[in-house]
Amino acid sequence: MKILSVNAGSSSLKFQMYEMPEEKVLISGVFERIGINGSMYTIKYNGEKVVKEVPLSNHKEAFSILMDELIGYNVVESLNDIKAVAHRIVQGGTYYSDSVIIDEDVISKINELSVLAPLHNPAGIIGIKASEEIIPDAVNVAVFDTAFHQTMEEEDYLYAIPRKYESEYKIRRYGMHGTSHKYVSERINEILGRNDTKVIVCHIGNGASVSAIKNGKCVNTSMGLTPNAGLIMGTRCGDIDATIVTYMIETLGLRASEVENILNKESGLLGISGVSSDSRDIEDGIKNNDQNCILAQKMYERRIVDYIAKYYVELEGCDAICFTAGIGENSIMTRKGVIDKLGVLGIKLDIERNNVRGKEALISSDDSSVRVYVIPTDEELMMARDAYNLVK
Ligand code: AMP
């Protein structure tokens, strides 16, 4: 069965097509700068990458070109071969604790939840509409970033503000990156050969979050109402004293939108280093003894350590800590910096084993109290699995 996983952003459309249940990737790629000058797309097929520049005024046009390419590459004979399209949707609120087949009601709920994810949910709907128009016979499935975290208990998802703000205005912790946390926690259970596990997953990429997962269910996660909570990220501040926001507005005279921009786009690694949001640039700066980069990296690692320690206690111990996403999979320095600070818990790194990038690996020493792994994430595959299970 052929299943297409798509991730629609406001001006982009990433895709990956699978043969299921074999989980074989048939073709993948991304459309970029949709609706903007200089639009283009990249296709990866059989180990080769082709880039084409073409005007794209909307997502429907991108979908239409994608279908032509799928037929051109003989990935499908006709569009009827595509049985399902899995759409990444960021915010599913309390409505969805799992992926669902999309109908009018689902679209209206995604729409309603756009207030909580104004940059992401509307883009998801655009992707769904384009898919419905171009491949009308395929089943559309919504895979929510928040769904995996719906198993959190009240004491973990509530903020200590008057209850009506949760009951009437839905202000609570939802968490994001759920598809990745779910994928990695399932993979680590396969590796450990059992499901009764206590696992801490560090998804650290440009956006970053940590989750505590017990017996395959999320117990706690570091992102909150929005993705700007918890860890320090590329350009996001993560956890801060909430009153900084009103201080900036009332005392410094900034507008709310300016504060939001500072905290989301000018903070994090970029804000502290003054150099870059990209951890590769921070690592280069550290090699050149740039004091701001050294400080940014220290703060970055410290925050991850804080969350691991917190979740270690909440889980009452831990079988495995997993690193995933761009930095987790590739930054030897960050993994070392984090694990070296956990020595008090008996967690120890093996320097040789940690010398790995982008590959699944055990990186803790044999006498470490907790096993530490690098597990490359695969959100698109997780989406295709969910869609396959719903339509098979
Ligand atoms: P993601 O959002 O998961 O794509 O991750 C992006 C982040 O991964 C960026 O901060 C990159 O700098 C980081 N990254 C990718 N490759 C490396 C590498 N070889 N070493 C350090 N960081 C890396």
Short mmCIF file of C-alpha atoms and ligand atoms in Angstrom, two decimals:
data_model
loop_
_atom_site.label_atom_id
_atom_site.label_comp_id
_atom_site.label_asym_id
_atom_site.label_seq_id
_atom_site.Cartn_x
_atom_site.Cartn_y
_atom_site.Cartn_z
CA MET A 1 0.00 0.00 0.00
CA LYS A 2 1.37 3.42 -0.97
CA ILE A 3 1.17 6.12 1.67
CA LEU A 4 2.31 9.72 1.37
CA SER A 5 3.47 11.65 4.48
CA VAL A 6 3.29 15.41 4.09
CA ASN A 7 4.32 18.30 6.29
CA ALA A 8 2.88 21.59 5.04
CA GLY A 9 4.41 24.83 6.32
CA SER A 10 3.17 28.28 5.41
CA SER A 11 5.45 28.37 2.34
CA SER A 12 6.73 24.80 2.12
CA LEU A 13 5.59 21.22 1.59
CA LYS A 14 7.81 18.31 2.61
CA PHE A 15 6.85 14.84 1.44
CA GLN A 16 7.92 11.24 1.71
CA MET A 17 6.19 8.33 0.01
CA TYR A 18 6.26 4.82 1.47
CA GLU A 19 5.41 1.31 0.43
CA MET A 20 3.67 -0.07 3.50
CA PRO A 21 3.86 -2.23 5.53
CA GLU A 22 7.41 -2.79 4.24
CA GLU A 23 8.23 0.81 5.28
CA LYS A 24 10.26 1.31 2.13
CA VAL A 25 10.85 4.95 1.13
CA LEU A 26 9.96 5.29 -2.55
CA ILE A 27 10.61 9.00 -3.07
CA SER A 28 10.95 12.13 -0.95
CA GLY A 29 11.51 15.84 -1.28
CA VAL A 30 10.42 19.33 -0.47
CA PHE A 31 8.69 22.27 -2.18
CA GLU A 32 9.98 25.60 -0.95
CA ARG A 33 9.10 29.28 -1.24
CA ILE A 34 5.51 28.49 -2.24
CA GLY A 35 3.76 31.78 -3.01
CA ILE A 36 7.09 33.66 -2.90
CA ASN A 37 9.50 34.61 -5.69
CA GLY A 38 12.12 31.98 -6.47
CA SER A 39 10.02 28.91 -5.64
CA MET A 40 11.63 25.54 -6.26
CA TYR A 41 11.44 21.89 -5.36
CA THR A 42 13.85 19.10 -4.61
CA ILE A 43 13.19 15.42 -5.27
CA LYS A 44 15.25 12.55 -3.90
CA TYR A 45 14.84 9.29 -5.77
CA ASN A 46 17.09 6.25 -5.88
CA GLY A 47 19.95 8.09 -4.14
CA GLU A 48 19.82 10.99 -6.60
CA LYS A 49 18.73 14.53 -5.87
CA VAL A 50 17.12 16.77 -8.48
CA VAL A 51 16.38 20.47 -7.90
CA LYS A 52 13.91 22.32 -10.15
CA GLU A 53 12.93 25.97 -10.15
CA VAL A 54 9.30 26.54 -11.01
CA PRO A 55 6.70 29.19 -10.12
CA LEU A 56 4.41 27.90 -7.34
CA SER A 57 1.58 30.23 -6.32
CA ASN A 58 -0.02 27.86 -3.80
CA HIS A 59 0.09 24.40 -2.18
CA LYS A 60 -2.43 22.99 -4.65
CA GLU A 61 0.00 23.67 -7.49
CA ALA A 62 2.79 22.01 -5.50
CA PHE A 63 0.59 18.94 -4.95
CA SER A 64 -0.30 18.83 -8.61
CA ILE A 65 3.38 18.92 -9.66
CA LEU A 66 4.16 16.29 -7.05
CA MET A 67 1.56 13.97 -8.58
CA ASP A 68 3.04 14.48 -12.06
CA GLU A 69 6.49 13.66 -10.69
CA LEU A 70 5.24 10.52 -8.92
CA ILE A 71 3.83 9.29 -12.22
CA GLY A 72 6.91 10.50 -14.14
CA TYR A 73 9.23 8.55 -11.82
CA ASN A 74 6.93 5.49 -12.09
CA VAL A 75 6.44 5.54 -8.32
CA VAL A 76 2.70 5.22 -8.99
CA GLU A 77 0.83 4.25 -12.14
CA SER A 78 -2.12 6.47 -11.33
CA LEU A 79 -3.17 8.61 -8.41
CA ASN A 80 -5.54 5.83 -7.31
CA ASP A 81 -2.46 3.94 -6.10
CA ILE A 82 -2.08 6.43 -3.23
CA LYS A 83 -4.32 5.03 -0.51
CA ALA A 84 -3.64 7.54 2.22
CA VAL A 85 -2.01 10.89 2.87
CA ALA A 86 -0.74 11.52 6.41
CA HIS A 87 -0.67 15.22 7.35
CA ARG A 88 1.44 16.62 10.17
CA ILE A 89 -0.73 18.89 12.31
CA VAL A 90 0.94 20.74 15.16
CA GLN A 91 -1.92 21.39 17.59
CA GLY A 92 -4.63 18.81 18.29
CA GLY A 93 -5.56 20.26 21.71
CA THR A 94 -7.36 17.88 24.06
CA TYR A 95 -9.45 16.49 21.20
CA TYR A 96 -6.91 14.01 19.89
CA SER A 97 -4.73 11.53 21.71
CA ASP A 98 -4.01 9.63 18.51
CA SER A 99 -3.99 10.09 14.75
CA VAL A 100 -7.40 10.22 13.03
CA ILE A 101 -8.98 9.97 9.61
CA ILE A 102 -9.85 13.51 8.53
CA ASP A 103 -13.48 14.55 8.00
CA GLU A 104 -15.24 17.92 8.18
CA ASP A 105 -15.39 17.78 11.98
CA VAL A 106 -11.62 17.19 12.24
CA ILE A 107 -10.95 20.12 9.90
CA SER A 108 -13.18 22.38 11.95
CA LYS A 109 -11.40 21.36 15.19
CA ILE A 110 -7.95 21.96 13.61
CA ASN A 111 -9.28 25.34 12.53
CA GLU A 112 -10.64 26.12 16.00
CA LEU A 113 -7.24 25.24 17.51
CA SER A 114 -5.43 27.66 15.17
CA VAL A 115 -5.52 30.26 17.97
CA LEU A 116 -3.04 28.04 19.83
CA ALA A 117 -0.81 27.44 16.77
CA PRO A 118 -1.40 30.40 14.45
CA LEU A 119 1.64 29.73 12.27
CA HIS A 120 1.14 25.97 11.93
CA ASN A 121 -2.47 24.76 12.02
CA PRO A 122 -3.67 26.96 9.11
CA ALA A 123 -0.79 25.62 6.98
CA GLY A 124 -1.89 22.08 7.84
CA ILE A 125 -5.41 22.82 6.63
CA ILE A 126 -4.05 24.24 3.37
CA GLY A 127 -2.16 20.96 2.87
CA ILE A 128 -5.27 18.88 3.59
CA LYS A 129 -7.42 20.91 1.17
CA ALA A 130 -4.80 20.64 -1.57
CA SER A 131 -4.58 16.88 -1.05
CA GLU A 132 -8.38 16.50 -1.11
CA GLU A 133 -8.61 18.37 -4.38
CA ILE A 134 -5.72 16.72 -6.18
CA ILE A 135 -6.06 13.12 -4.85
CA PRO A 136 -9.79 12.89 -4.05
CA ASP A 137 -9.77 9.10 -3.55
CA ALA A 138 -7.01 9.01 -0.92
CA VAL A 139 -7.91 8.87 2.77
CA ASN A 140 -6.47 11.87 4.62
CA VAL A 141 -5.10 11.25 8.09
CA ALA A 142 -4.13 13.88 10.67
CA VAL A 143 -1.09 13.12 12.82
CA PHE A 144 -0.86 15.58 15.72
CA ASP A 145 2.35 16.78 17.36
CA THR A 146 0.44 17.05 20.64
CA ALA A 147 -1.32 13.65 20.60
CA PHE A 148 1.42 11.56 22.23
CA HIS A 149 1.51 13.93 25.22
CA GLN A 150 -2.18 13.66 26.02
CA THR A 151 -1.44 10.96 28.62
CA MET A 152 0.12 13.52 31.01
CA GLU A 153 -1.55 13.84 34.41
CA GLU A 154 -3.21 17.09 35.51
CA GLU A 155 -0.40 17.96 37.91
CA ASP A 156 2.03 17.89 34.98
CA TYR A 157 -0.01 19.66 32.33
CA LEU A 158 -1.62 22.42 34.42
CA TYR A 159 0.03 25.78 35.02
CA ALA A 160 -0.44 27.20 38.50
CA ILE A 161 -2.79 29.95 37.33
CA PRO A 162 -6.52 30.24 38.11
CA ARG A 163 -8.30 27.09 36.87
CA LYS A 164 -10.70 28.97 34.60
CA TYR A 165 -7.84 29.77 32.21
CA GLU A 166 -7.54 26.07 31.50
CA SER A 167 -11.24 25.16 31.57
CA GLU A 168 -12.45 28.17 29.59
CA TYR A 169 -9.41 29.23 27.57
CA LYS A 170 -7.49 25.94 27.19
CA ILE A 171 -4.27 27.40 28.59
CA ARG A 172 -2.22 24.35 29.65
CA ARG A 173 0.82 22.34 28.67
CA TYR A 174 0.29 20.41 25.43
CA GLY A 175 3.85 19.59 24.36
CA MET A 176 5.09 19.21 20.78
CA HIS A 177 7.35 16.87 18.73
CA GLY A 178 5.05 14.05 19.90
CA THR A 179 5.49 12.04 16.70
CA SER A 180 9.25 12.03 17.19
CA HIS A 181 9.07 11.20 20.92
CA LYS A 182 6.69 8.34 20.10
CA TYR A 183 8.92 7.00 17.30
CA VAL A 184 12.06 7.06 19.45
CA SER A 185 10.33 5.55 22.48
CA GLU A 186 8.97 2.69 20.35
CA ARG A 187 12.39 2.12 18.80
CA ILE A 188 14.16 2.06 22.17
CA ASN A 189 11.62 -0.46 23.47
CA GLU A 190 12.41 -2.65 20.46
CA ILE A 191 16.13 -2.35 21.25
CA LEU A 192 15.61 -3.09 24.94
CA GLY A 193 13.25 -5.93 24.02
CA ARG A 194 10.47 -4.93 26.40
CA ASN A 195 7.68 -2.40 26.85
CA ASP A 196 7.78 -1.84 30.63
CA THR A 197 10.46 0.82 30.30
CA LYS A 198 11.27 4.25 31.72
CA VAL A 199 12.79 6.39 29.01
CA ILE A 200 13.89 10.01 28.63
CA VAL A 201 13.91 11.24 25.03
CA CYS A 202 15.87 14.41 24.19
CA HIS A 203 14.67 15.70 20.81
CA ILE A 204 17.20 18.47 20.29
CA GLY A 205 17.17 20.17 16.94
CA ASN A 206 16.49 23.76 16.07
CA GLY A 207 13.35 23.30 18.16
CA ALA A 208 13.97 21.12 21.19
CA SER A 209 12.05 19.20 23.83
CA VAL A 210 12.57 16.46 26.39
CA SER A 211 9.96 13.85 27.32
CA ALA A 212 9.61 11.36 30.14
CA ILE A 213 7.99 8.17 28.89
CA LYS A 214 6.86 5.26 31.07
CA ASN A 215 5.69 1.97 29.56
CA GLY A 216 5.38 3.67 26.16
CA LYS A 217 3.18 6.51 27.48
CA CYS A 218 4.22 10.13 27.89
CA VAL A 219 4.35 11.20 31.54
CA ASN A 220 5.77 14.70 31.06
CA THR A 221 7.29 16.90 28.38
CA SER A 222 9.12 20.21 28.34
CA MET A 223 7.22 22.18 25.70
CA GLY A 224 4.08 23.92 26.90
CA LEU A 225 1.13 25.80 25.50
CA THR A 226 3.42 26.72 22.63
CA PRO A 227 6.79 25.44 21.40
CA ASN A 228 8.58 28.22 23.30
CA ALA A 229 8.85 26.42 26.64
CA GLY A 230 11.39 24.18 28.30
CA LEU A 231 14.78 23.92 26.67
CA ILE A 232 16.88 26.71 25.19
CA MET A 233 16.57 26.41 21.40
CA GLY A 234 18.14 27.88 18.28
CA THR A 235 16.28 31.20 18.56
CA ARG A 236 13.73 30.51 21.35
CA CYS A 237 14.37 31.28 25.01
CA GLY A 238 12.49 28.31 26.49
CA ASP A 239 11.52 28.62 30.17
CA ILE A 240 11.71 32.15 31.56
CA ASP A 241 10.06 34.08 34.39
CA ALA A 242 6.64 34.89 32.90
CA THR A 243 6.75 38.41 34.29
CA ILE A 244 9.66 39.28 31.99
CA VAL A 245 6.99 39.64 29.30
CA THR A 246 4.94 42.26 31.16
CA TYR A 247 8.14 43.98 32.32
CA MET A 248 9.29 44.34 28.71
CA ILE A 249 5.88 45.69 27.68
CA GLU A 250 5.18 48.04 30.58
CA THR A 251 8.65 49.18 31.62
CA LEU A 252 10.56 49.03 28.35
CA GLY A 253 7.56 50.10 26.23
CA LEU A 254 7.78 47.24 23.75
CA ARG A 255 4.71 46.00 21.91
CA ALA A 256 3.48 42.45 22.60
CA SER A 257 4.39 41.40 19.07
CA GLU A 258 7.93 42.77 19.54
CA VAL A 259 8.35 40.80 22.76
CA GLU A 260 7.07 37.67 21.06
CA ASN A 261 9.55 38.21 18.26
CA ILE A 262 12.46 38.69 20.69
CA LEU A 263 11.58 35.56 22.69
CA ASN A 264 10.93 33.35 19.65
CA LYS A 265 13.31 34.61 17.00
CA GLU A 266 16.15 36.50 18.70
CA SER A 267 16.80 34.47 21.82
CA GLY A 268 18.21 31.01 22.57
CA LEU A 269 21.63 30.11 21.17
CA LEU A 270 21.46 33.13 18.87
CA GLY A 271 20.60 35.60 21.63
CA ILE A 272 23.35 34.46 24.00
CA SER A 273 26.10 33.81 21.46
CA GLY A 274 25.32 36.83 19.29
CA VAL A 275 26.75 34.64 16.53
CA SER A 276 24.23 32.08 15.28
CA SER A 277 21.28 29.84 16.08
CA ASP A 278 23.07 26.90 14.45
CA SER A 279 24.94 24.63 16.83
CA ARG A 280 27.66 24.00 14.22
CA ASP A 281 28.53 27.72 14.30
CA ILE A 282 28.48 27.68 18.10
CA GLU A 283 30.91 24.74 18.08
CA ASP A 284 33.18 26.62 15.66
CA GLY A 285 33.03 29.67 17.93
CA ILE A 286 34.01 27.53 20.93
CA LYS A 287 37.01 26.19 19.00
CA ASN A 288 38.03 29.84 18.43
CA ASN A 289 37.60 30.59 22.15
CA ASP A 290 34.57 32.87 21.58
CA GLN A 291 33.39 33.50 25.16
CA ASN A 292 29.77 34.15 24.14
CA CYS A 293 29.60 30.84 22.28
CA ILE A 294 31.14 29.06 25.28
CA LEU A 295 28.50 30.60 27.54
CA ALA A 296 25.64 29.78 25.14
CA GLN A 297 26.72 26.14 24.99
CA LYS A 298 27.03 25.92 28.81
CA MET A 299 23.54 27.32 29.29
CA TYR A 300 22.16 25.08 26.56
CA GLU A 301 23.59 21.92 28.12
CA ARG A 302 22.62 22.99 31.65
CA ARG A 303 18.95 23.28 30.71
CA ILE A 304 18.91 19.81 29.13
CA VAL A 305 20.57 18.38 32.24
CA ASP A 306 17.96 20.09 34.46
CA TYR A 307 15.15 18.38 32.56
CA ILE A 308 16.82 14.96 32.49
CA ALA A 309 17.38 15.16 36.27
CA LYS A 310 13.79 16.27 36.86
CA TYR A 311 12.38 13.45 34.76
CA TYR A 312 14.77 10.90 36.28
CA VAL A 313 13.17 11.71 39.63
CA GLU A 314 9.63 11.80 38.26
CA LEU A 315 10.09 8.41 36.58
CA GLU A 316 11.80 7.06 39.73
CA GLY A 317 14.81 5.96 37.70
CA CYS A 318 15.38 5.42 34.04
CA ASP A 319 16.34 2.58 31.67
CA ALA A 320 17.52 4.70 28.75
CA ILE A 321 18.23 8.28 27.72
CA CYS A 322 17.91 8.83 23.96
CA PHE A 323 19.29 11.69 21.89
CA THR A 324 17.60 12.53 18.60
CA ALA A 325 17.08 15.30 15.96
CA GLY A 326 19.79 17.46 14.36
CA ILE A 327 21.85 18.27 17.46
CA GLY A 328 21.03 15.08 19.37
CA GLU A 329 22.06 12.92 16.43
CA ASN A 330 25.11 14.92 15.38
CA SER A 331 26.61 17.03 18.12
CA ILE A 332 29.24 14.91 19.86
CA MET A 333 30.11 17.94 21.99
CA THR A 334 26.57 18.55 23.25
CA ARG A 335 25.97 14.90 24.16
CA LYS A 336 29.27 14.80 26.05
CA GLY A 337 28.54 18.09 27.83
CA VAL A 338 25.14 16.81 28.96
CA ILE A 339 26.11 13.29 30.03
CA ASP A 340 29.26 14.42 31.85
CA LYS A 341 27.03 16.55 34.12
CA LEU A 342 24.95 13.50 35.09
CA GLY A 343 27.85 11.64 36.73
CA VAL A 344 26.25 12.01 40.16
CA LEU A 345 23.51 9.63 38.98
CA GLY A 346 26.13 7.08 37.84
CA ILE A 347 25.44 7.89 34.16
CA LYS A 348 28.66 7.63 32.14
CA LEU A 349 29.57 8.24 28.54
CA ASP A 350 31.92 6.07 26.45
CA ILE A 351 34.03 8.60 24.51
CA GLU A 352 34.70 6.22 21.61
CA ARG A 353 31.08 5.15 21.26
CA ASN A 354 29.96 8.81 21.38
CA ASN A 355 32.08 9.52 18.30
CA VAL A 356 29.09 8.98 16.04
CA ARG A 357 26.85 11.16 13.88
CA GLY A 358 23.40 10.40 12.46
CA LYS A 359 23.49 6.69 13.29
CA GLU A 360 21.78 4.55 15.88
CA ALA A 361 24.31 3.77 18.62
CA LEU A 362 24.76 2.95 22.30
CA ILE A 363 27.03 5.70 23.65
CA SER A 364 27.17 5.00 27.40
CA SER A 365 29.93 2.97 29.02
CA ASP A 366 29.29 -0.58 30.15
CA ASP A 367 29.29 0.48 33.81
CA SER A 368 26.83 3.37 33.30
CA SER A 369 23.74 3.18 35.54
CA VAL A 370 21.54 4.18 32.58
CA ARG A 371 22.02 3.26 28.93
CA VAL A 372 22.40 6.26 26.65
CA TYR A 373 21.59 6.00 22.94
CA VAL A 374 21.59 8.02 19.75
CA ILE A 375 18.38 7.15 17.88
CA PRO A 376 17.79 9.02 14.60
CA THR A 377 14.18 10.13 14.52
CA ASP A 378 11.80 9.42 11.65
CA GLU A 379 8.61 11.42 12.00
CA GLU A 380 7.51 10.77 8.40
CA LEU A 381 7.70 7.01 8.92
CA MET A 382 5.73 7.28 12.17
CA MET A 383 3.08 9.26 10.27
CA ALA A 384 2.94 6.63 7.53
CA ARG A 385 2.61 3.87 10.15
CA ASP A 386 -0.29 5.64 11.83
CA ALA A 387 -2.01 6.20 8.47
CA TYR A 388 -1.44 2.57 7.45
CA ASN A 389 -2.93 1.30 10.72
CA LEU A 390 -6.01 3.48 10.22
CA VAL A 391 -6.71 2.49 6.61
CA LYS A 392 -5.44 -1.10 6.29
P1 AMP B 1 16.79 19.90 13.15
O1 AMP B 1 15.89 21.03 13.57
O2 AMP B 1 16.44 18.59 13.80
O3 AMP B 1 16.94 19.80 11.66
O4 AMP B 1 18.25 20.25 13.71
C1 AMP B 1 18.95 21.40 13.30
C2 AMP B 1 20.15 21.59 14.22
O5 AMP B 1 21.01 20.45 14.10
C3 AMP B 1 20.98 22.82 13.88
O6 AMP B 1 21.26 23.56 15.06
C4 AMP B 1 22.27 22.22 13.36
O7 AMP B 1 23.35 23.01 13.67
C5 AMP B 1 22.35 20.91 14.12
N1 AMP B 1 23.30 20.01 13.47
C6 AMP B 1 23.19 19.38 12.29
N2 AMP B 1 24.35 18.73 12.00
C7 AMP B 1 25.21 18.96 13.03
C8 AMP B 1 26.56 18.58 13.33
N3 AMP B 1 27.27 17.82 12.49
N4 AMP B 1 27.11 19.01 14.49
C9 AMP B 1 26.41 19.80 15.34
N5 AMP B 1 25.15 20.19 15.12
C10 AMP B 1 24.54 19.79 13.98
#
